[in-house]
mmCIF file of C-alpha atoms in Angstrom:
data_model
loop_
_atom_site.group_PDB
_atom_site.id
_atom_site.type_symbol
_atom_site.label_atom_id
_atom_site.label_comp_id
_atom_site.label_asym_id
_atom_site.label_seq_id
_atom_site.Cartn_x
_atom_site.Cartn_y
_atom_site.Cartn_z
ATOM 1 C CA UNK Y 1 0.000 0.000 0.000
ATOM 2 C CA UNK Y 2 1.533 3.304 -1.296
ATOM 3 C CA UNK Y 3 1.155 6.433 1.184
ATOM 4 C CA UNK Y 4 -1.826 8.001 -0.751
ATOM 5 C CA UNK Y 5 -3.983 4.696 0.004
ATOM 6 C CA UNK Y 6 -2.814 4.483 3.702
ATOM 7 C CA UNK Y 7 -3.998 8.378 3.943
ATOM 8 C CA UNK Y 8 -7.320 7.243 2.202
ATOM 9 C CA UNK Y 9 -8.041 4.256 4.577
ATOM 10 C CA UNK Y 10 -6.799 6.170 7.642
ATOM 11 C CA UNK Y 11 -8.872 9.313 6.954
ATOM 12 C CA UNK Y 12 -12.151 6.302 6.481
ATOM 13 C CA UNK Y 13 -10.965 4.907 9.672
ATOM 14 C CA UNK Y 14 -10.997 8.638 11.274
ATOM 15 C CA UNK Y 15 -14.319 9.245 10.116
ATOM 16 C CA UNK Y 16 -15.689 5.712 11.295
ATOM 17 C CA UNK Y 17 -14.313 6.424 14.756
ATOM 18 C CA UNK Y 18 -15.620 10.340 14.806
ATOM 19 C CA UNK Y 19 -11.890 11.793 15.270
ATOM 20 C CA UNK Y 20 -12.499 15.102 13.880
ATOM 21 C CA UNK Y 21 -8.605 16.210 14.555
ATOM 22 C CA UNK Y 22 -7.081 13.401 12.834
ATOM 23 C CA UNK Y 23 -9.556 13.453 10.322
ATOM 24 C CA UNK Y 24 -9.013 17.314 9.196
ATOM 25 C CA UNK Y 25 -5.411 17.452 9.482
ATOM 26 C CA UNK Y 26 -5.563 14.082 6.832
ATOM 27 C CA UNK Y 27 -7.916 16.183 4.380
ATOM 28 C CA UNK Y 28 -5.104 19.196 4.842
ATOM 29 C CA UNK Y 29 -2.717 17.115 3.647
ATOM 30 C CA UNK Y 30 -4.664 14.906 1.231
ATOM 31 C CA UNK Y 31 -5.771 18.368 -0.710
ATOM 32 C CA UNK Y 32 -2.430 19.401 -0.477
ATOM 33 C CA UNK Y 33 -1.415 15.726 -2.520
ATOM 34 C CA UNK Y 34 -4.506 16.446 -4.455
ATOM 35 C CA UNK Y 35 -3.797 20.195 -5.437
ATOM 36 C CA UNK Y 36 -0.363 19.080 -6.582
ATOM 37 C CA UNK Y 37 -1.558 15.775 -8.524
ATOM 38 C CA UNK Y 38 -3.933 18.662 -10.410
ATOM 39 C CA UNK Y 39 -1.213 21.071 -11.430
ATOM 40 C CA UNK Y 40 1.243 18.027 -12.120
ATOM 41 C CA UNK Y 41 -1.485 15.909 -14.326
ATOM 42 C CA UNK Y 42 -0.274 12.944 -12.726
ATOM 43 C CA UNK Y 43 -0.603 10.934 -9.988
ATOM 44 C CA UNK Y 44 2.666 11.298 -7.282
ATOM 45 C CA UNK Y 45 4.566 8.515 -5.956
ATOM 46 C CA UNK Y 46 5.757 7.880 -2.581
ATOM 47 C CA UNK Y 47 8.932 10.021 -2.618
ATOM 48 C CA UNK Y 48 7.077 13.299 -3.973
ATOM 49 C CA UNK Y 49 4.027 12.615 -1.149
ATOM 50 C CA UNK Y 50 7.226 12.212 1.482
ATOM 51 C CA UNK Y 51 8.164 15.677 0.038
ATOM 52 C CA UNK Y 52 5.023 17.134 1.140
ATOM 53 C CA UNK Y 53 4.422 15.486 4.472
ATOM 54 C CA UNK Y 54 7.995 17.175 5.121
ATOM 55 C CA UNK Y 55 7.056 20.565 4.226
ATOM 56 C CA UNK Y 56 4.171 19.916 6.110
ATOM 57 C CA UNK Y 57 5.422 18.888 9.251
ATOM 58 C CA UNK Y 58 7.976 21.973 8.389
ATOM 59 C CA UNK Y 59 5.702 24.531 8.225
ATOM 60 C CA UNK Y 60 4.012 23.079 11.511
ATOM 61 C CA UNK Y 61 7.400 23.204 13.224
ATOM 62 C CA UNK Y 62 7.970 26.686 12.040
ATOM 63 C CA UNK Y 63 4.158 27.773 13.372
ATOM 64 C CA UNK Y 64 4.680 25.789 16.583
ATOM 65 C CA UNK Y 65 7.886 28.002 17.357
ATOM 66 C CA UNK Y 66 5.953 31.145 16.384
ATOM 67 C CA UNK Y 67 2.838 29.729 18.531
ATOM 68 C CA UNK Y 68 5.379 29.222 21.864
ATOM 69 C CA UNK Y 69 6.991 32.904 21.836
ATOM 70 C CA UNK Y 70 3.747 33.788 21.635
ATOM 71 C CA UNK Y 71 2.732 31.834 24.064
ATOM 72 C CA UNK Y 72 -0.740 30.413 22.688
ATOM 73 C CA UNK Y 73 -0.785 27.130 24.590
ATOM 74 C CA UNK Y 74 -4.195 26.451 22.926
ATOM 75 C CA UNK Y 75 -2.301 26.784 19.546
ATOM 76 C CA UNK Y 76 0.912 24.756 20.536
ATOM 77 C CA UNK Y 77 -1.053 22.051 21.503
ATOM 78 C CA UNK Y 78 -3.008 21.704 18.169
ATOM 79 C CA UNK Y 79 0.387 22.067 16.235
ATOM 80 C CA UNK Y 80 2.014 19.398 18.376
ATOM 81 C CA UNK Y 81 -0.927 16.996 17.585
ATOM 82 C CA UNK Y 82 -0.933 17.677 13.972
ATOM 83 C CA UNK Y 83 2.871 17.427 14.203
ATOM 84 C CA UNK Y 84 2.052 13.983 15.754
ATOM 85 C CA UNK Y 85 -0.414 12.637 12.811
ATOM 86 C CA UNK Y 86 1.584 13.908 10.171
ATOM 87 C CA UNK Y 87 4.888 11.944 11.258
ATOM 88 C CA UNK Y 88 3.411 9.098 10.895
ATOM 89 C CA UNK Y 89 3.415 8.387 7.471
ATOM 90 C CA UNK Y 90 6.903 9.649 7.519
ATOM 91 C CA UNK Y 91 9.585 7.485 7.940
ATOM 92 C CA UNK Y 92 11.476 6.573 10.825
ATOM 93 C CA UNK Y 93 14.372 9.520 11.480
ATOM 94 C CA UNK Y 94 17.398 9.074 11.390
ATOM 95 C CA UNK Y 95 19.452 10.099 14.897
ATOM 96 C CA UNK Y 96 22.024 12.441 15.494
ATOM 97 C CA UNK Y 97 25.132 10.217 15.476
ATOM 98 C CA UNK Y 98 23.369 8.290 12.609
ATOM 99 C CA UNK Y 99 23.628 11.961 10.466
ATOM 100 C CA UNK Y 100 27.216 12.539 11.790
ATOM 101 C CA UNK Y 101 28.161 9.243 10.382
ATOM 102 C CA UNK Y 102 26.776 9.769 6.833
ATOM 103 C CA UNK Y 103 27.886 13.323 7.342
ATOM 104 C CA UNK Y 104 31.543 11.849 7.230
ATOM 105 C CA UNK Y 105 31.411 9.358 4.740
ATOM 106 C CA UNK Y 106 30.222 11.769 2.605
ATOM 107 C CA UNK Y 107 33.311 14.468 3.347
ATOM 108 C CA UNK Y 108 35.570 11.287 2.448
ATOM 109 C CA UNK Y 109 34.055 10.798 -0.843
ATOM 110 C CA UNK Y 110 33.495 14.284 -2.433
ATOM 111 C CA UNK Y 111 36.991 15.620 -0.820
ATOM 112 C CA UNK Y 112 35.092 18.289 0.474
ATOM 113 C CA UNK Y 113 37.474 20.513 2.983
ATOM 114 C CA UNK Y 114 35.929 23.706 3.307
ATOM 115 C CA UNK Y 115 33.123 26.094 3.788
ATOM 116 C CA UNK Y 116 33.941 27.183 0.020
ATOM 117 C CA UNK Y 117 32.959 23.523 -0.782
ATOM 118 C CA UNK Y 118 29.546 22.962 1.097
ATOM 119 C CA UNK Y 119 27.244 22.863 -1.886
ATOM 120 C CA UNK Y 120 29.082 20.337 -3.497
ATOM 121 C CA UNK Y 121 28.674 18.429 -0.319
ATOM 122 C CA UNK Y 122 25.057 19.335 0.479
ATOM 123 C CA UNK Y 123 24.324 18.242 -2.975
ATOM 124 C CA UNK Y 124 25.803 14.825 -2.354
ATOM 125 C CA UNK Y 125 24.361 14.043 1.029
ATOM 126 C CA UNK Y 126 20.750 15.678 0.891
ATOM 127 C CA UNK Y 127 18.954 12.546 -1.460
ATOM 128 C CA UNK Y 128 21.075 9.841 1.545
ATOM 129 C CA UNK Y 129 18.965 11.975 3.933
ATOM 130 C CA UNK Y 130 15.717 12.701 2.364
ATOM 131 C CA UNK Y 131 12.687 12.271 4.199
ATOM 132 C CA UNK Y 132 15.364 10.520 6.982
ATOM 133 C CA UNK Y 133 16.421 13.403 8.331
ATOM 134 C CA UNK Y 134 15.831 17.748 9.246
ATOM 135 C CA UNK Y 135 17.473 19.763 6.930
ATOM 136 C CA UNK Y 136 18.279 22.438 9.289
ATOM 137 C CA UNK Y 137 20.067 19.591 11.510
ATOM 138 C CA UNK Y 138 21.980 18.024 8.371
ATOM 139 C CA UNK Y 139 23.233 21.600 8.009
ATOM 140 C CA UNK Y 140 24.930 22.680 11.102
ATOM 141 C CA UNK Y 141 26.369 19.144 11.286
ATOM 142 C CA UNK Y 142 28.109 19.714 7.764
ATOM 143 C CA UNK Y 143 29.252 23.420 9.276
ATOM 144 C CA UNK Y 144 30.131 21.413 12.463
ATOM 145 C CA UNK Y 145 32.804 19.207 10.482
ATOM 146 C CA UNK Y 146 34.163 22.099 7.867
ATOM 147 C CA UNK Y 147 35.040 24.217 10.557
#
């Protein structure tokens, strides 16, 4: 079963059980997919709907941030559930020593030495990471080790 089908029978399921949270943060992101699968004339695949469950839980990280210095705990909680419900279909994450390790290997095989040289290096090690790993974290762990 390809994510678009588990988001079908899992938004079904939400309605069945009455779980109007779940249920409206699936239909968020299934018209996201949707909107997309319009524009594109297509139907995605797995990687492109892992794509937009990251941006999603992204731009629910970024709100939740803006939520807490605000501090609209009524708001924080929300994001934190929908941050819950959308990380599920994501897959599992990769840990911090995990990144530092493919952070290295990576260094060893483009020769990359220096700040100068980062893109080259981002370039290489951002499709071992996608969907495995935060961006922002993958970042200051490649500054970390050009330093």
């Amino acid at each position: 079963m390809n994510l678009s089908e588990r988001l079908n029978e899992d938004m079904k399921q939400a309605m069945k059980s009455r779980d109007k949270f779940k249920l409206s943060t699936i239909r968020m992101i299934r018209s996201t997919i949707m909107n997309l699968e319009i524009d594109l004339k297509r139907t995605l695949d797995d990687s492109e709907v892992l794509d937009i469950l990251g941006r999603e839980i992204k731009q629910r990280k970024d709100a939740l941030q803006e939520f807490e210095k605000a501090g609209r705990d009524d708001l924080v909680a929300n994001a934190k559930a929908e941050i819950e419900i959308v990380g599920q279909y994501l897959p599992t994450q990769l840990s911090e020593e995990e990144i530092k390790v493919i952070v290295q290997q990576t260094i060893q095989e483009t020769g990359a030495s220096s700040k100068a040289e980062m893109g080259k290096l981002m370039s290489a090690l951002m499709p071992k990471v996608k969907g495995l790993a935060d961006g922002k974290l993958v970042n200051q762990l490649v500054q970390q080790f050009l330093q």
